[in-house]
Coordinates of N, CA and C in Angstrom, one line a residue:
X453 N 93.6 99.3 99.8 CA 93.0 99.3 101.1 C 93.2 100.7 101.7
X454 N 92.2 101.1 102.4 CA 92.4 102.3 103.2 C 92.6 101.9 104.7
X455 N 93.6 102.4 105.3 CA 93.9 102.1 106.7 C 93.5 103.2 107.6
X456 N 92.7 102.9 108.6 CA 92.4 103.9 109.6 C 93.2 103.5 110.9
X457 N 93.9 104.4 111.4 CA 94.8 104.2 112.5 C 94.3 105.0 113.7
X458 N 94.2 104.3 114.9 CA 93.9 105.0 116.1 C 94.9 104.7 117.2
X459 N 95.3 105.7 117.9 CA 96.2 105.5 119.0 C 95.4 105.6 120.3
X460 N 95.5 104.5 121.0 CA 94.7 104.4 122.3 C 95.7 104.0 123.4
X461 N 96.1 105.0 124.1 CA 97.2 104.7 125.1 C 98.4 104.2 124.4
X462 N 99.0 103.1 124.9 CA 100.2 102.6 124.3 C 99.9 101.7 123.1
X463 N 98.6 101.5 122.7 CA 98.2 100.6 121.6 C 97.9 101.4 120.4
X464 N 98.3 100.8 119.2 CA 97.9 101.4 118.0 C 97.0 100.4 117.3
X465 N 95.8 100.9 117.0 CA 94.8 100.0 116.3 C 94.7 100.4 114.9
X466 N 94.8 99.4 114.0 CA 94.7 99.7 112.6 C 93.5 98.9 112.0
X467 N 92.7 99.6 111.3 CA 91.5 99.0 110.7 C 91.6 99.3 109.2
X468 N 91.6 98.2 108.4 CA 91.7 98.3 107.0 C 90.4 98.2 106.3
X469 N 90.1 99.2 105.5 CA 88.9 99.2 104.7 C 89.3 99.5 103.2
X470 N 88.5 99.1 102.3 CA 88.8 99.4 100.9 C 89.0 100.9 100.6
X471 N 90.0 101.2 99.8 CA 90.3 102.6 99.5 C 89.2 103.1 98.6
X472 N 88.7 104.3 98.9 CA 87.8 104.9 97.9 C 88.5 105.3 96.6
X473 N 88.0 104.9 95.5 CA 88.6 105.2 94.2 C 87.6 106.1 93.5
X474 N 87.8 107.4 93.5 CA 86.9 108.3 92.8 C 87.5 108.6 91.4
X475 N 86.7 109.0 90.5 CA 87.2 109.3 89.2 C 86.0 109.1 88.2
X476 N 86.3 108.3 87.2 CA 85.2 108.1 86.2 C 84.2 107.2 86.8
X477 N 83.0 107.1 86.1 CA 81.9 106.4 86.6 C 82.0 104.9 86.6
X478 N 82.7 104.4 85.5 CA 82.8 102.9 85.4 C 84.2 102.6 84.8
X479 N 84.7 101.4 85.2 CA 86.0 101.0 84.8 C 85.8 99.7 83.9
X480 N 86.6 99.5 82.9 CA 86.7 98.3 82.1 C 87.4 97.2 83.0
X481 N 87.3 96.0 82.5 CA 88.0 94.9 83.2 C 89.5 95.2 83.2
X482 N 90.1 95.6 82.1 CA 91.5 95.9 82.1 C 91.9 97.0 83.0
X483 N 91.1 98.1 83.0 CA 91.3 99.2 84.0 C 91.3 98.7 85.4
X484 N 90.3 97.8 85.7 CA 90.3 97.2 87.1 C 91.5 96.4 87.4
X485 N 92.2 95.8 86.4 CA 93.4 95.1 86.6 C 94.5 96.1 87.0
X486 N 94.5 97.3 86.3 CA 95.5 98.3 86.7 C 95.2 98.8 88.1
X487 N 93.9 99.0 88.4 CA 93.6 99.5 89.8 C 94.0 98.5 90.8
X488 N 93.9 97.2 90.5 CA 94.4 96.1 91.4 C 95.9 96.2 91.7
X489 N 96.7 96.6 90.7 CA 98.1 96.8 90.9 C 98.4 98.0 91.7
X490 N 97.6 99.1 91.5 CA 97.8 100.3 92.3 C 97.5 99.9 93.7
X491 N 96.4 99.2 94.0 CA 96.1 98.8 95.4 C 97.1 97.9 96.0
X492 N 97.7 97.0 95.2 CA 98.8 96.1 95.7 C 100.0 97.0 96.1
X493 N 100.3 98.0 95.3 CA 101.5 98.8 95.6 C 101.2 99.6 96.9
X494 N 100.0 100.2 97.0 CA 99.6 101.0 98.1 C 99.6 100.1 99.4
X495 N 99.0 98.9 99.3 CA 98.9 98.1 100.5 C 100.3 97.7 101.1
X496 N 101.3 97.6 100.2 CA 102.6 97.3 100.7 C 103.1 98.2 101.8
X497 N 102.7 99.5 101.8 CA 103.2 100.5 102.7 C 102.4 100.6 104.0
X498 N 101.4 99.9 104.1 CA 100.6 99.9 105.3 C 101.2 99.0 106.4
X499 N 100.8 99.2 107.6 CA 101.3 98.2 108.6 C 100.9 96.8 108.2
X500 N 101.8 95.9 108.4 CA 101.6 94.5 108.0 C 101.3 94.3 106.5
X501 N 101.7 95.3 105.7 CA 101.4 95.2 104.3 C 102.5 94.6 103.4
X502 N 103.5 94.1 103.9 CA 104.5 93.4 103.1 C 105.8 94.2 103.0
X503 N 105.8 95.5 103.2 CA 107.0 96.3 103.2 C 107.6 96.4 101.8
X504 N 108.9 96.7 101.9 CA 109.7 97.1 100.7 C 109.7 95.9 99.7
X505 N 109.8 94.7 100.1 CA 109.8 93.6 99.2 C 108.6 93.5 98.4
X506 N 107.4 93.6 99.1 CA 106.1 93.6 98.4 C 106.0 94.8 97.4
X507 N 106.5 95.9 97.9 CA 106.5 97.2 97.1 C 107.3 97.0 95.8
X508 N 108.5 96.4 95.9 CA 109.4 96.2 94.8 C 108.8 95.3 93.8
X509 N 108.0 94.3 94.2 CA 107.4 93.3 93.3 C 106.5 94.0 92.3
X510 N 106.0 95.2 92.6 CA 105.0 95.9 91.7 C 105.8 96.9 90.8
X511 N 107.1 97.0 91.0 CA 107.9 98.0 90.2 C 108.6 97.2 89.1
X512 N 108.5 97.8 87.9 CA 109.3 97.2 86.7 C 110.8 97.4 87.0
X513 N 111.6 96.6 86.4 CA 113.1 96.7 86.6 C 113.6 98.1 86.2
X514 N 113.0 98.7 85.1 CA 113.5 100.0 84.7 C 112.7 101.2 85.3
X515 N 112.1 100.9 86.5 CA 111.3 101.9 87.2 C 112.1 103.2 87.4
X516 N 111.5 104.3 87.2 CA 112.1 105.6 87.6 C 111.0 106.5 88.2
X517 N 111.4 107.4 89.1 CA 110.6 108.4 89.8 C 111.2 109.7 89.6
X518 N 110.3 110.7 89.3 CA 110.8 112.1 89.2 C 109.8 113.0 89.9
X519 N 110.3 113.9 90.7 CA 109.4 114.9 91.3 C 109.6 116.2 90.5
X520 N 108.4 116.8 90.1 CA 108.4 118.0 89.3 C 109.3 119.0 89.9
X521 N 110.1 119.6 89.1 CA 111.0 120.7 89.6 C 112.4 120.2 90.1
X522 N 112.5 118.9 90.3 CA 113.8 118.3 90.7 C 114.6 118.0 89.5
X523 N 115.9 117.9 89.7 CA 116.8 117.5 88.6 C 117.3 116.1 88.8
X524 N 116.6 115.3 89.7 CA 117.0 114.0 90.0 C 116.0 113.0 89.6
X525 N 116.4 111.9 88.9 CA 115.6 110.7 88.7 C 116.0 109.7 89.6
X526 N 115.1 109.0 90.2 CA 115.4 107.9 91.2 C 115.0 106.6 90.5
X527 N 116.0 105.6 90.4 CA 115.7 104.3 89.9 C 115.2 103.3 90.9
X528 N 114.9 102.2 90.5 CA 114.2 101.2 91.3 C 115.1 100.8 92.6
X529 N 116.4 100.5 92.4 CA 117.2 100.1 93.5 C 117.3 101.1 94.6
X530 N 117.5 102.4 94.1 CA 117.6 103.5 95.1 C 116.3 103.8 95.8
X531 N 115.2 103.7 95.0 CA 113.9 104.0 95.6 C 113.5 102.9 96.6
X532 N 113.7 101.6 96.3 CA 113.4 100.5 97.2 C 114.3 100.6 98.5
X533 N 115.5 101.0 98.3 CA 116.4 101.1 99.5 C 115.9 102.2 100.4
X534 N 115.4 103.3 99.8 CA 114.8 104.4 100.6 C 113.5 103.9 101.4
X535 N 112.7 103.1 100.7 CA 111.5 102.5 101.3 C 111.9 101.6 102.4
X536 N 112.9 100.8 102.2 CA 113.4 99.9 103.3 C 113.8 100.6 104.5
X537 N 114.6 101.7 104.3 CA 115.0 102.6 105.4 C 113.8 103.2 106.1
X538 N 112.9 103.7 105.4 CA 111.7 104.3 105.9 C 110.9 103.3 106.8
X539 N 110.8 102.0 106.3 CA 110.2 101.0 107.1 C 111.0 100.6 108.4
X540 N 112.3 100.5 108.2 CA 113.2 100.2 109.3 C 113.1 101.3 110.4
X541 N 112.9 102.5 110.0 CA 112.7 103.6 111.0 C 111.4 103.6 111.7
X542 N 110.5 102.7 111.2 CA 109.2 102.5 111.9 C 108.0 103.3 111.3
X543 N 108.2 103.8 110.1 CA 107.1 104.6 109.4 C 106.2 103.7 108.6
X544 N 104.9 104.0 108.5 CA 103.9 103.3 107.7 C 102.9 104.4 107.2
X545 N 102.2 104.0 106.2 CA 101.0 104.8 105.7 C 99.8 104.4 106.5
X546 N 99.3 105.3 107.3 CA 98.1 105.0 108.2 C 96.8 105.3 107.5
X547 N 96.8 106.2 106.5 CA 95.6 106.6 105.8 C 95.9 107.0 104.4
X548 N 95.1 106.6 103.5 CA 95.3 107.0 102.1 C 94.0 107.2 101.4
X549 N 93.9 108.3 100.7 CA 92.7 108.6 99.9 C 93.2 109.0 98.5
X550 N 92.5 108.5 97.5 CA 93.0 108.8 96.1 C 91.8 109.0 95.2
X551 N 92.1 109.9 94.2 CA 91.1 110.0 93.1 C 91.9 109.6 91.9
X552 N 91.4 108.6 91.2 CA 92.0 108.2 89.9 C 91.3 109.0 88.8
X553 N 92.0 109.9 88.2 CA 91.5 110.8 87.3 C 91.3 110.1 85.9
X554 N 92.3 109.2 85.6 CA 92.3 108.6 84.3 C 93.1 107.3 84.3
X555 N 92.6 106.4 83.5 CA 93.4 105.2 83.2 C 93.3 105.0 81.7
X556 N 94.3 105.2 80.9 CA 94.3 105.1 79.5 C 95.2 103.9 79.1
X557 N 94.6 102.9 78.5 CA 95.4 101.7 78.1 C 95.6 101.6 76.6
X558 N 96.8 101.4 76.2 CA 97.1 101.2 74.8 C 98.1 100.0 74.7
X559 N 97.5 98.8 74.4 CA 98.2 97.6 74.3 C 98.7 97.2 75.7
X560 N 100.1 97.1 75.8 CA 100.7 96.6 77.0 C 101.2 97.8 77.9
X561 N 100.7 99.0 77.6 CA 101.1 100.2 78.4 C 99.8 100.9 78.9
X562 N 99.8 101.3 80.1 CA 98.7 102.0 80.7 C 99.3 103.3 81.3
X563 N 98.5 104.4 81.1 CA 98.9 105.7 81.7 C 97.8 106.0 82.7
X564 N 98.2 106.3 83.9 CA 97.3 106.7 85.0 C 97.6 108.1 85.4
X565 N 96.5 108.8 85.9 CA 96.7 110.1 86.5 C 95.9 110.0 87.8
X566 N 96.5 110.3 88.9 CA 95.9 110.2 90.2 C 96.3 111.3 91.1
X567 N 95.4 111.6 92.1 CA 95.7 112.5 93.2 C 95.6 111.7 94.4
X568 N 96.7 111.7 95.2 CA 96.8 110.8 96.4 C 97.2 111.7 97.6
X569 N 96.4 111.5 98.7 CA 96.7 112.1 100.0 C 97.0 111.0 100.9
X570 N 98.1 111.0 101.6 CA 98.6 110.0 102.5 C 98.9 110.6 103.8
X571 N 98.6 109.9 104.9 CA 99.0 110.3 106.2 C 100.0 109.2 106.7
X572 N 101.1 109.6 107.2 CA 102.2 108.7 107.6 C 102.2 108.6 109.2
X573 N 102.4 107.5 109.7 CA 102.5 107.2 111.1 C 103.9 106.8 111.5
X574 N 104.5 107.6 112.3 CA 105.9 107.3 112.7 C 106.0 106.3 113.9
X575 N 107.2 105.9 114.3 CA 107.4 105.0 115.4 C 106.9 105.5 116.7
X576 N 106.9 106.8 116.9 CA 106.5 107.3 118.2 C 105.1 107.9 118.2
X577 N 104.3 107.5 117.2 CA 103.0 108.0 117.1 C 102.8 109.4 116.4
X578 N 104.0 109.9 115.9 CA 103.9 111.2 115.2 C 103.3 110.9 113.8
X579 N 102.6 112.0 113.2 CA 102.0 111.8 111.9 C 102.4 113.0 111.0
X580 N 102.4 112.8 109.7 CA 102.5 113.8 108.7 C 101.7 113.4 107.5
X581 N 101.3 114.4 106.8 CA 100.4 114.2 105.6 C 101.0 114.8 104.4
X582 N 100.9 114.1 103.3 CA 101.3 114.7 102.0 C 100.2 114.5 100.9
X583 N 100.2 115.3 99.9 CA 99.3 115.2 98.8 C 100.0 115.4 97.6
X584 N 99.8 114.6 96.5 CA 100.5 114.7 95.3 C 99.7 114.3 94.1
X585 N 100.0 114.9 93.0 CA 99.4 114.5 91.7 C 100.4 113.5 91.1
X586 N 100.0 112.4 90.6 CA 100.9 111.4 90.0 C 100.5 111.1 88.6
X587 N 101.4 111.1 87.7 CA 101.3 110.7 86.3 C 102.1 109.5 86.2
X588 N 101.5 108.3 85.9 CA 102.2 107.1 85.9 C 102.2 106.3 84.6
X589 N 103.2 105.5 84.3 CA 103.2 104.6 83.2 C 103.4 103.2 83.8
X590 N 102.4 102.4 83.4 CA 102.4 101.0 83.9 C 102.7 100.1 82.6
X591 N 103.4 99.0 82.8 CA 103.6 98.0 81.7 C 103.0 96.7 82.1
X592 N 102.4 96.0 81.1 CA 101.9 94.7 81.4 C 103.0 93.7 81.3
X593 N 103.2 92.9 82.3 CA 104.3 91.9 82.3 C 103.9 90.8 83.3
X594 N 104.3 89.6 82.9 CA 104.1 88.4 83.8 C 102.6 88.4 84.3
X595 N 101.7 88.7 83.4 CA 100.3 88.6 83.7 C 99.7 89.7 84.6
X596 N 100.5 90.7 84.9 CA 100.0 91.8 85.7 C 100.6 93.1 85.2
X597 N 100.3 94.2 86.0 CA 100.8 95.5 85.6 C 101.8 95.9 86.6
X598 N 103.0 96.4 86.0 CA 104.1 96.9 86.9 C 104.3 98.4 86.6
X599 N 104.6 99.1 87.7 CA 104.8 100.5 87.6 C 106.2 100.8 87.0
X600 N 106.3 101.5 85.8 CA 107.5 101.7 85.1 C 108.0 103.1 85.4
X601 N 107.1 104.1 85.3 CA 107.5 105.5 85.5 C 106.5 106.2 86.4
X602 N 106.9 107.2 87.2 CA 106.0 108.0 87.9 C 106.6 109.4 88.0
X603 N 105.8 110.4 87.6 CA 106.1 111.8 87.8 C 105.2 112.3 88.9
X604 N 105.9 112.9 89.9 CA 105.2 113.4 91.1 C 105.2 114.9 91.2
X605 N 104.0 115.5 91.3 CA 103.9 116.9 91.5 C 103.3 117.1 92.9
X606 N 104.1 117.6 93.9 CA 103.7 117.8 95.3 C 102.7 118.9 95.3
X607 N 101.5 118.7 96.0 CA 100.4 119.6 96.1 C 100.3 120.1 97.6
X608 N 99.7 121.2 97.8 CA 99.4 121.6 99.2 C 98.4 120.7 99.8
X609 N 98.6 120.4 101.1 CA 97.6 119.6 101.8 C 96.4 120.5 102.1
X610 N 95.2 120.1 101.8 CA 94.0 121.0 102.1 C 93.8 121.2 103.6

C-alpha cells in the first residue's frame, strides 16, 4: 500500500492506495506471492499497519540486515526492538514508492532487488525521506515468503 499523508491543522489524514510496483512487465504467480509478502512487510510500518509485531511476522527467524559499508549485521530480535522503539516514538512511513528490479525464484528461495523511497512522519508532524537499493533473500515457509536477508545500500534522495 502507498500511504498519502496530509496535515490539516491539528489533524493528520492518511489515505492508503496500492503501491506502484515498477519493474518488469509481467510477474508470474509465484513472483506475485513474493510481492504480496513485500507489501505485507511494508504495510506494517504505515499508520494503523500492525506495527512491530506484524513486521516481525514477515521476518525469518534467522533474519539479518546489513548496510553496505557498515561492519555491523543486525539480527531479527535487535531489528524488531528498533522498530518497536521507532513506533513508540511516534514514527510511521507516510509515503513509499518502490521499483522492483528483479524477483528470481529458485525452489524455496527468492532473491529480490528493489529501490525504495520512503517518507517518514514523526509524532510532531516532522518528516524525513530516505532512498535505498535493497538486495533481499526470501525463503518460503509456512505457505508464504519470509525475509531472511537484506543488504541495504543507502542512495541519495533525488
